[in-house]
Amino acid sequence: MKILVCVSKAPDTTSKIAFKESNTKFDETGVQWIINPYDEWYSLVRAIELKEKDAATIVHLITVGGADCDPIIRKALALGGDEAIRVNADSNDSYYIAAQIAEVAKQGSYDLIFTGKETIDYNGSSIGGIVAELVDAPYISLATKFDVAATTATVVREIDGGEETSEVQLPIVVSCAKGVAEQRIPNMRGIMAARTKPLKVVEPAAVEALTSVVEYSLPPAKAGVKLVAADNVAELVRLLHEEAKAI
Amino acid sequence: MSVLIFVDHADNQVKKSSYEALTYGAKIAEQMGVTAEAIVLGTVSDDLASLGKYGVKKVHHIANDTLNHVDTQVYTKVIATTVTSTGATVVVFSHNQTGKAVAARLSASLKAGVVTGACALPDTANGNFIVKKTVFSGKAFASVKITSPIKVISLNPNSFTTIAGEGVAEVVTVDIAVDPSKIKVTAVNKVSGEIPLTEAEIVVSGGRGLKGPENWGIVEDLAKVLHAATACSRPVADAHWRPHHEHVGQTGFQVAPNLYFALGISGAIQHLAGVNRSKVIVVINKDPEAPFFKAADYGIVGDVFDIVPKLTEEIKKLHA
Ligand SMILES: Cc1cc2nc3c(=O)[nH]c(=O)nc-3n(C[C@H](O)[C@H](O)[C@H](O)COP(=O)(O)OP(=O)(O)OC[C@H]3O[C@@H](n4cnc5c(N)ncnc54)[C@H](O)[C@@H]3O)c2cc1C
Ligand SMILES: Nc1ncnc2c1ncn2[C@@H]1O[C@H](COP(=O)(O)O)[C@@H](O)[C@H]1O
């Protein structure tokens, strides 16, 4: 079984969110970059586990991004995976990114394509579904458990108000949420090995982006907290009822 | 031309988030001077003609049993066929679990630009189509222009108020070929009785300040009197004090209820990212320096074990 794991670069969760160039670009000054947590913690680790237990033979990583993604890809390779592919393009458009991934996926005839549940910067939850459509495979979103025996995958996924268990034949596309695996810390051997693993850079296929960000904005600041004394809980209830009209 | 709204249901009833999507989609149609129509897949016992109250003129119902489970491949084909037959140029979903599964895939099949997590009506002036969505897990917004002829958007739950008026929709039972599903569903586990977190109007959330799972009774009691959903911070879920589906924040569920109670939660930036779109935030924490107070509307500096039971009693009195 060949697995393709989609990884993307994301700003560290403590990053200050600010914009530049008349609010049209994310201000990267002082931002630390990390592997998107859903990719790092869940999909990548699960793919590596499947290889460790011989359910998978090959694990490839893919990212669509500029050369600034290379350190992140090396970090991901330090956790595991045989090689990485970087499609040399920078875009926010889900269709554009997914089409690049689908292009590589078709050429590599993968049995399983993993994405994270969402990117923590763009919050699309979109790439997996689009890739699945483009490669014409079943798509299981928001998986919380994933296993595979021969060519049958067993997946538990989140549905509104509960979960659903299903079986499906490979090839498939799966987006991974919490539960699929436990976060791992790369060890020294992994970090050394990652340095020499192949990182192929390929040029993007000609795809038209269907969306573009015209402007970013920040939520209005809160007016400030109204503190109520600890011995006057009734006053809090009154405020929530009469002033905030929230209860 | 029309706006087609995907109406999602669970346990035979239309979901609350779908009513929001209907109201939102009907407003877009009004703005563009076109009609709003709805599409319903699978069996549902609600009276579909009554969806007219939310502004849709027509409801396309495809009542095939295969559609009772969400298989994105099967759904995409059926919805895409309906988009083509109705000439819809905008398709609206709720950004709930079903929307997250289906909307993007459908967009690819229609070669339509997709914006998920919309939080306001699109700007349709001058032939543009610009949608505001949440990014950076609720820390910011992006206004995204869709340039393809067909647009697919999904609306964040709890970010648009449902308006029900008068009106009866024409219900058309559509008989189109439905592919067999390649996904064999073997079990469905619904957490019964609980209010789904993403749909809740009020959320009561507990953090490490609660000290241990045995103390969650006070959280649940408060949630009960408020008909609220319960949530928790990440370390609480990681320690298995509470189930994972209650974890809110940047790497958990993002919620935007009318009212959010943070009980014994410090207010770390990753936690705030998932809850700061709540309309009113109440913080109870014994540390006056807890960062959460800076993001709160109301607060009490005090011990949760003392304050929370009193709060429950006072709310009971209010409701009495
Ligand atoms: C990449 C990344 C992603 C993350 N994602 C998330 C996420 O999605 N969601 C999330 O929640 N966290 C997330 N975190 C963790 C986050 O940084 C914090 O560690 C976490 O939110 C703290 O949880 P807490 O507030 O329950 O616990 P603590 O920070 O330990 O706070 C407990 C609070 O309870 C108060 N307290 C103690 N006893 C009492 C009492 N008797 N009465 C009243 N108050 C009391 C204390 O004053 C304190 O403020 C993430 C971290 C990282 C690095
Ligand atoms: N630029 C990218 N390159 C590779 N994979 C990506 C990229 N962007 C998103 N993904 C994958 O798609 C998932 C969902 O992203 P999104 O649809 O943007 O929320 C992420 O968790 C990644 O696994």
XYZ file of C-alpha atoms and ligand atoms in Angstrom:
643
model
C 0.000 0.000 0.000
C 1.308 3.416 -1.012
C 0.301 6.400 1.119
C 0.471 10.065 0.197
C 0.326 12.400 3.209
C -0.534 16.051 2.581
C 1.321 18.419 4.864
C 1.143 22.150 5.021
C 3.057 24.863 6.770
C 1.202 26.914 9.394
C 2.045 29.748 11.748
C 2.735 28.647 15.332
C -0.461 28.749 17.382
C 0.876 31.565 19.593
C 1.652 33.811 16.589
C 0.446 37.361 16.655
C -2.006 37.696 13.798
C -1.394 40.934 11.875
C -1.648 42.010 8.265
C 0.324 44.250 5.915
C 0.078 45.894 2.482
C -3.336 47.434 3.213
C -4.509 44.253 4.935
C -4.023 42.109 1.855
C -1.193 39.936 3.202
C -0.432 38.074 6.404
C 2.421 39.782 8.229
C 5.011 37.060 8.748
C 7.350 39.215 10.835
C 8.486 37.224 13.859
C 6.215 34.278 13.027
C 7.501 30.777 13.799
C 6.361 28.187 11.308
C 5.212 24.734 12.240
C 3.749 21.711 10.488
C -0.027 22.135 10.484
C -0.951 20.328 13.751
C -3.584 18.045 12.183
C -1.017 16.861 9.643
C 1.802 16.483 12.146
C -0.106 14.911 15.003
C -2.613 12.679 13.282
C -2.329 11.862 9.566
C 1.457 11.717 9.373
C 1.810 9.657 12.546
C -0.907 7.236 11.441
C 0.788 6.770 8.070
C 4.090 6.033 9.803
C 2.385 3.568 12.160
C 0.844 1.766 9.188
C 4.287 1.433 7.664
C 5.785 0.217 10.930
C 3.244 -2.563 11.122
C 3.840 -3.414 7.461
C 0.385 -2.398 6.328
C 2.016 0.240 4.133
C 5.092 -0.131 1.954
C 5.698 3.470 0.959
C 4.859 6.779 2.617
C 5.305 9.951 0.575
C 4.728 13.489 1.798
C 3.454 16.285 -0.367
C 3.238 19.993 0.144
C 2.176 22.742 -2.216
C 4.276 25.751 -1.359
C 7.405 27.801 -1.929
C 11.001 27.037 -0.905
C 10.197 28.484 2.534
C 8.320 25.222 3.225
C 11.488 23.108 2.991
C 12.424 23.316 6.703
C 8.895 22.221 7.585
C 9.077 19.303 5.172
C 12.394 18.200 6.691
C 10.779 18.361 10.107
C 7.970 16.159 8.862
C 10.456 13.734 7.289
C 12.188 13.530 10.679
C 9.023 11.951 12.027
C 8.954 9.475 9.161
C 8.116 8.948 5.512
C 10.343 7.860 2.645
C 10.415 10.965 0.525
C 8.729 14.291 0.015
C 7.407 16.123 -2.992
C 7.025 19.875 -3.014
C 4.925 21.435 -5.741
C 6.552 24.790 -6.197
C 3.570 27.143 -6.026
C 1.990 29.412 -3.473
C -1.768 29.744 -3.310
C -4.688 30.160 -0.950
C -7.204 28.733 -3.357
C -8.384 25.301 -2.264
C -9.103 24.162 -5.813
C -5.656 25.184 -7.017
C -3.849 23.420 -4.149
C -5.975 20.290 -4.377
C -5.570 20.100 -8.157
C -1.773 20.110 -7.724
C -2.009 17.320 -5.161
C -4.368 15.333 -7.387
C -1.929 15.657 -10.296
C 0.907 14.111 -8.251
C -1.458 11.546 -6.751
C -2.558 10.287 -10.159
C 1.003 9.835 -11.352
C 2.042 7.995 -8.188
C -1.036 5.727 -8.048
C -1.418 5.903 -4.276
C -3.845 3.656 -2.435
C -4.445 6.102 0.367
C -4.291 9.882 0.507
C -4.302 11.469 3.950
C -4.998 15.111 4.752
C -5.471 16.855 8.065
C -8.921 17.929 9.203
C -8.101 21.543 8.364
C -5.284 24.036 8.156
C -5.160 26.237 11.248
C -4.550 29.347 9.144
C -6.993 29.017 6.249
C -9.525 26.693 7.975
C -10.837 25.335 4.716
C -11.562 21.691 5.545
C -11.664 21.517 1.780
C -8.529 20.013 0.266
C -9.403 16.343 0.938
C -12.841 16.527 -0.656
C -11.555 18.254 -3.770
C -8.657 15.835 -4.194
C -11.090 12.921 -3.819
C -13.326 14.319 -6.544
C -10.390 14.914 -8.865
C -8.991 11.400 -8.427
C -12.526 9.954 -8.345
C -12.174 8.099 -5.039
C -14.385 7.783 -1.968
C -13.711 10.435 0.660
C -14.037 9.990 4.399
C -13.924 13.255 6.287
C -12.980 13.908 9.909
C -11.727 10.415 10.694
C -11.088 9.720 14.372
C -9.908 6.105 13.902
C -8.336 4.501 10.879
C -7.191 0.996 10.138
C -6.579 -1.099 7.078
C -6.444 -4.832 6.432
C -5.448 -5.972 2.921
C -7.409 -3.544 0.744
C -10.234 -2.741 3.138
C -10.095 0.305 5.369
C -12.157 0.599 8.544
C -12.807 4.180 9.535
C -14.634 5.947 12.344
C -15.605 9.493 11.480
C -17.289 12.423 13.195
C -20.831 13.152 12.149
C -23.073 15.808 13.703
C -23.903 14.600 17.202
C -21.971 11.356 17.071
C -19.777 9.046 15.034
C -20.110 6.593 12.186
C -18.066 3.470 11.485
C -17.649 2.253 7.939
C -15.703 -0.035 5.663
C -14.432 0.952 2.273
C -12.125 -0.440 -0.395
C -8.894 1.360 -1.275
C -8.034 3.672 -2.980
C -9.550 6.382 -0.803
C -8.956 9.885 0.529
C -9.266 10.488 4.274
C -9.070 13.658 6.361
C -7.755 13.016 9.861
C -8.938 14.542 13.124
C -7.990 13.943 16.739
C -8.037 10.292 17.729
C -6.434 8.825 14.601
C -3.014 8.773 16.285
C -1.044 10.252 19.160
C 1.452 13.026 18.609
C 5.108 11.951 18.354
C 8.338 13.823 18.963
C 11.062 13.250 16.347
C 14.187 11.547 17.709
C 17.811 12.221 16.791
C 17.948 9.298 14.377
C 14.889 10.582 12.582
C 16.324 14.080 12.329
C 19.610 12.763 10.898
C 17.821 10.476 8.453
C 15.577 13.305 7.260
C 18.586 15.252 5.980
C 19.285 12.736 3.253
C 15.745 11.722 2.335
C 14.753 12.840 -1.179
C 12.817 16.098 -1.407
C 11.649 16.422 -4.999
C 10.586 19.808 -6.229
C 8.148 19.766 -9.131
C 6.671 22.679 -11.037
C 2.905 23.180 -10.772
C 0.432 22.024 -13.376
C -1.457 24.769 -15.189
C -4.544 25.260 -13.026
C -6.721 28.303 -12.695
C -7.388 29.564 -9.169
C -11.108 30.083 -8.539
C -10.866 32.330 -5.478
C -8.566 35.017 -4.134
C -8.321 36.847 -0.808
C -9.049 40.547 -1.301
C -8.696 41.663 2.294
C -8.056 40.474 5.838
C -9.546 41.976 8.962
C -9.423 41.481 12.713
C -12.421 41.127 15.019
C -13.329 44.254 16.985
C -11.684 44.394 20.403
C -13.851 43.580 23.435
C -15.037 46.607 25.399
C -13.551 45.247 28.607
C -14.727 42.881 31.274
C -17.372 43.827 33.804
C -16.365 42.213 37.089
C -18.960 41.137 39.628
C -18.049 40.456 43.268
C -17.786 36.793 44.258
C -20.452 37.236 46.956
C -22.936 38.697 44.490
C -23.666 35.921 42.015
C -27.268 37.156 41.733
C -25.956 40.358 40.167
C -24.178 38.384 37.424
C -27.408 36.580 36.618
C -29.280 39.889 36.530
C -26.712 41.368 34.110
C -26.820 38.326 31.847
C -30.585 38.483 31.801
C -31.295 42.209 31.617
C -28.205 43.756 30.077
C -26.705 41.063 27.824
C -30.111 39.436 27.217
C -28.196 36.163 26.957
C -30.294 34.074 29.351
C -30.519 31.531 -12.077
C -31.107 30.602 -8.483
C -29.505 29.986 -5.132
C -29.672 26.340 -4.090
C -29.528 25.606 -0.367
C -28.542 22.173 0.873
C -30.806 21.185 3.765
C -29.342 18.672 6.137
C -31.239 16.571 8.627
C -30.593 14.171 11.458
C -33.012 11.734 13.046
C -35.574 12.712 10.408
C -35.536 16.352 11.423
C -34.041 19.345 9.709
C -30.983 20.579 11.609
C -30.953 23.986 13.201
C -27.853 24.882 11.210
C -29.832 24.210 8.033
C -32.451 26.782 8.999
C -29.629 29.272 9.303
C -28.314 28.246 5.890
C -31.832 28.600 4.425
C -32.268 32.108 5.821
C -28.787 33.048 4.642
C -29.263 31.580 1.166
C -32.647 33.251 0.743
C -31.067 36.605 1.638
C -28.380 36.067 -0.991
C -31.056 35.258 -3.564
C -32.928 38.417 -2.628
C -29.735 40.426 -2.939
C -29.076 38.981 -6.401
C -32.705 39.221 -7.505
C -33.049 35.483 -8.117
C -35.096 32.723 -6.457
C -33.994 30.537 -3.576
C -34.542 26.791 -3.756
C -33.635 23.962 -1.419
C -32.394 20.424 -1.886
C -33.110 17.651 0.607
C -31.558 14.174 0.337
C -32.825 11.024 2.020
C -35.857 10.349 4.163
C -37.117 13.083 6.432
C -40.369 13.349 8.354
C -40.515 17.146 8.655
C -43.014 18.917 6.416
C -40.762 20.198 3.651
C -43.320 22.687 2.303
C -42.830 24.620 5.530
C -39.243 25.402 4.496
C -40.987 28.142 2.512
C -41.092 30.088 5.762
C -37.366 30.690 5.383
C -37.739 32.134 1.906
C -37.312 29.198 -0.470
C -39.840 28.825 -3.273
C -39.132 25.238 -4.206
C -37.768 22.169 -2.432
C -36.160 19.402 -4.495
C -36.464 16.181 -2.539
C -34.546 13.083 -3.557
C -35.801 10.464 -1.138
C -33.551 7.550 -1.994
C -32.512 5.333 0.964
C -28.863 5.312 -0.123
C -28.829 9.001 0.748
C -29.529 8.381 4.417
C -25.785 8.084 4.952
C -23.533 10.835 3.746
C -21.265 9.476 1.023
C -19.653 12.510 -0.587
C -19.246 10.762 -3.923
C -22.928 9.864 -4.182
C -24.091 13.198 -2.761
C -21.897 15.177 -5.122
C -23.377 13.546 -8.193
C -26.966 14.068 -7.064
C -26.449 17.683 -6.017
C -24.418 18.521 -9.134
C -27.205 17.115 -11.313
C -29.709 19.320 -9.480
C -27.467 22.377 -9.771
C -27.350 21.846 -13.521
C -31.068 21.158 -13.923
C -32.078 24.179 -11.849
C -29.414 26.494 -13.255
C -28.260 27.424 -9.764
C -25.248 29.735 -9.630
C -24.783 29.731 -5.866
C -24.907 26.648 -3.634
C -25.129 27.146 0.133
C -24.272 24.639 2.862
C -23.960 24.866 6.608
C -20.338 24.423 7.689
C -21.327 21.521 9.940
C -19.864 18.008 9.705
C -21.955 17.204 6.619
C -21.078 20.485 4.936
C -17.407 19.920 5.719
C -17.625 16.563 3.988
C -19.632 17.527 0.924
C -19.294 21.229 -0.017
C -15.704 21.183 -1.242
C -16.112 17.990 -3.212
C -19.198 19.349 -4.925
C -17.317 22.528 -5.807
C -14.666 20.502 -7.615
C -17.271 18.651 -9.610
C -18.813 21.979 -10.692
C -15.404 23.622 -11.093
C -16.721 26.235 -8.699
C -14.716 28.301 -6.259
C -15.473 27.319 -2.679
C -15.433 29.388 0.509
C -16.087 27.468 3.705
C -16.815 29.013 7.082
C -18.610 32.097 5.752
C -19.766 34.438 8.505
C -21.566 37.269 6.688
C -23.617 37.864 3.559
C -21.516 38.115 0.406
C -20.833 41.440 -1.204
C -22.501 41.095 -4.597
C -22.165 44.716 -5.745
C -20.772 45.416 -9.234
C -21.044 41.812 -10.314
C -18.527 40.746 -7.666
C -18.980 37.911 -5.252
C -16.922 38.447 -2.110
C -17.506 36.350 0.998
C -16.166 37.003 4.476
C -14.915 33.894 6.254
C -13.144 33.162 9.502
C -9.429 32.376 9.241
C -6.637 31.702 11.734
C -9.143 29.648 13.727
C -11.344 32.604 14.546
C -8.547 35.100 15.204
C -9.221 36.974 11.940
C -11.404 37.210 8.847
C -10.621 37.027 5.151
C -12.801 38.497 2.421
C -12.528 36.059 -0.444
C -13.556 36.771 -4.007
C -14.962 33.875 -5.995
C -14.341 34.249 -9.709
C -15.911 31.089 -11.161
C -19.429 31.198 -12.674
C -20.784 28.912 -9.933
C -20.048 29.627 -6.272
C -20.158 27.204 -3.352
C -20.206 28.552 0.187
C -20.739 27.070 3.607
C -22.006 29.136 6.509
C -20.498 28.889 9.996
C -23.139 27.588 12.406
C -24.472 30.216 14.839
C -23.312 33.153 12.771
C -26.575 34.047 11.064
C -29.928 34.488 12.766
C -32.769 32.366 11.482
C -35.786 34.348 10.350
C -39.045 32.491 9.852
C -41.819 34.317 8.043
C -44.807 33.191 6.033
C -44.580 31.073 2.944
C -45.127 27.591 1.631
C -42.635 26.000 -0.721
C -43.527 23.774 -3.615
C -42.088 20.331 -2.914
C -40.872 18.415 -5.943
C -39.996 14.788 -5.473
C -37.188 14.203 -7.894
C -36.514 10.766 -9.240
C -32.927 10.662 -10.393
C -30.526 7.770 -10.590
C -28.522 7.411 -7.377
C -25.258 5.462 -7.518
C -24.757 2.703 -4.965
C -22.428 3.786 -2.158
C -18.910 2.343 -2.051
C -18.844 3.005 1.686
C -20.422 0.358 3.865
C -21.647 1.908 7.101
C -21.388 -0.676 9.877
C -22.331 1.389 12.941
C -23.688 4.782 13.898
C -23.288 6.032 17.439
C -25.271 9.088 18.356
C -24.619 10.802 21.638
C -28.253 10.980 22.580
C -29.849 13.635 24.687
C -26.867 15.965 24.465
C -27.032 19.233 22.602
C -24.463 19.192 19.769
C -21.722 21.615 20.677
C -21.599 23.458 17.382
C -25.346 24.088 17.403
C -25.695 25.127 21.031
C -26.838 28.648 21.922
C -25.140 28.404 25.291
C -21.947 26.516 26.087
C -20.643 25.765 29.583
C -16.969 24.885 29.458
C -14.614 23.597 32.138
C -10.828 23.635 32.420
C -8.117 22.224 34.617
C -9.343 24.453 37.418
C -12.055 21.843 37.993
C -9.265 19.553 39.310
C -10.691 16.239 38.121
C -13.474 14.452 36.235
C -15.317 13.685 39.482
C -16.043 17.400 39.867
C -17.902 17.844 36.585
C -21.269 17.572 38.276
C -21.360 21.321 38.910
C -20.594 21.990 35.243
C -23.337 19.644 34.103
C -25.856 21.072 36.557
C -25.251 24.572 35.273
C -25.480 23.362 31.672
C -28.737 21.621 32.460
C -30.547 24.668 33.826
C -29.383 26.655 30.827
C -30.124 23.926 28.222
C -26.501 24.358 27.292
C -23.912 22.058 25.749
C -20.812 21.189 27.768
C -17.279 21.735 26.519
C -13.742 21.639 27.895
C -10.182 22.813 27.347
C -7.674 20.629 25.590
C -5.708 19.321 28.585
C -9.008 18.205 30.096
C -9.791 16.101 27.018
C -6.191 14.897 26.739
C -6.340 13.656 30.333
C -9.586 11.838 29.435
C -11.516 13.748 32.083
C -14.007 14.524 29.317
C -14.645 13.045 25.846
C -12.652 14.411 22.904
C -15.724 15.781 21.190
C -15.992 18.396 23.952
C -12.548 19.864 23.279
C -12.821 23.433 22.000
C -10.100 25.728 20.760
C -7.743 26.129 17.878
C -7.191 22.392 17.582
C -10.658 21.346 18.726
C -14.113 22.557 17.860
C -14.600 26.194 17.075
C -17.804 27.448 18.607
C -19.676 30.746 18.475
C -22.625 30.496 20.855
C -24.592 33.441 22.226
C -23.163 32.768 25.649
C -19.957 30.983 26.690
C -19.084 30.193 30.305
C -15.401 29.529 31.001
C -15.035 27.812 34.363
C -11.476 27.355 35.643
C -9.928 27.928 32.209
C -6.872 30.192 31.978
C -7.613 31.561 28.507
C -4.549 30.449 26.550
C -4.378 31.886 23.039
C -5.149 28.478 21.487
C -8.251 28.131 23.621
C -9.460 31.667 22.872
C -9.062 31.082 19.134
C -11.869 28.562 19.232
C -14.316 30.483 21.383
C -13.733 34.211 20.911
C -16.534 34.582 18.394
C -19.034 33.841 21.182
C -21.313 36.834 21.603
C -21.069 37.026 25.392
C -18.246 35.457 27.410
C -18.427 34.894 31.164
C -15.254 33.904 33.014
C -15.021 32.443 36.482
C -11.444 32.028 37.634
C -9.748 32.413 41.020
C -6.754 34.139 39.478
C -7.495 37.810 38.702
C -4.532 37.764 36.281
C -5.945 34.918 34.174
C -5.705 36.038 30.512
C -9.302 34.972 29.894
C -10.596 38.067 31.718
C -9.185 40.223 28.899
C -11.390 38.409 26.398
C -14.469 38.321 28.632
C -17.604 40.451 28.880
C -18.448 39.473 32.453
C -16.377 37.856 35.128
C -16.130 36.792 38.723
C -12.782 36.367 40.424
C -13.529 33.417 42.643
C -13.506 29.691 43.290
C -15.533 27.644 40.807
C -16.567 25.200 43.532
C -18.155 28.068 45.420
C -19.515 30.199 42.554
C -20.856 27.661 40.062
C -23.449 25.973 42.343
C -24.679 29.437 43.393
C -24.942 30.454 39.761
C -27.041 27.379 39.026
C -29.362 28.214 41.947
C -29.761 31.844 40.849
C -30.613 30.815 37.302
C -33.166 28.331 38.608
C -34.754 31.215 40.533
C -34.808 33.336 37.404
C -36.553 30.594 35.447
C -38.985 29.825 38.280
C -0.320 23.754 19.265
C -1.218 23.899 20.461
C -2.590 23.804 20.277
C -3.460 23.932 21.369
N -4.805 23.854 21.167
C -5.638 24.040 22.222
C -7.061 24.006 22.045
O -7.578 23.781 20.947
N -7.856 24.191 23.135
C -7.349 24.428 24.382
O -8.138 24.609 25.335
N -6.013 24.450 24.583
C -5.156 24.255 23.530
N -3.808 24.249 23.770
C -3.335 24.300 25.162
C -3.292 25.694 25.741
O -2.058 26.299 25.428
C -3.446 25.653 27.277
O -2.430 24.837 27.791
C -4.794 25.119 27.741
O -5.848 25.795 27.093
C -4.925 25.300 29.240
O -6.085 24.662 29.717
P -6.792 25.137 31.059
O -7.118 26.564 30.938
O -7.895 24.180 31.325
O -5.677 24.860 32.152
P -4.710 25.852 32.909
O -3.971 26.719 31.972
O -3.947 25.016 33.855
O -5.694 26.808 33.690
C -6.479 26.435 34.763
C -7.106 27.704 35.302
O -8.012 27.381 36.322
C -7.894 28.351 37.346
N -8.312 27.702 38.594
C -7.686 26.739 39.287
N -8.432 26.358 40.354
C -9.541 27.115 40.331
C -10.696 27.192 41.151
N -10.827 26.400 42.214
N -11.636 28.081 40.832
C -11.511 28.895 39.755
N -10.447 28.850 38.934
C -9.478 27.971 39.211
C -6.460 28.772 37.343
O -6.323 30.090 37.876
C -6.125 28.711 35.848
O -6.335 29.971 35.226
C -2.935 24.136 22.671
C -1.546 24.237 22.844
C -0.695 24.118 21.756
C 0.785 24.256 21.981
N -0.529 23.850 0.584
C -0.792 22.597 0.946
N 0.029 21.584 0.611
C -0.234 20.308 0.968
N -1.308 19.953 1.691
C -2.162 20.912 2.059
C -1.974 22.284 1.717
N -2.988 23.003 2.229
C -3.780 22.129 2.872
N -3.298 20.867 2.777
C -3.849 19.635 3.383
O -5.256 19.736 3.432
C -5.717 19.730 4.784
C -6.920 20.622 4.912
O -6.595 21.935 4.536
P -7.709 23.055 4.349
O -8.681 22.550 3.366
O -6.962 24.263 3.861
O -8.288 23.284 5.716
C -4.499 20.112 5.607
O -4.582 19.582 6.913
C -3.369 19.477 4.807
O -3.260 18.097 5.085
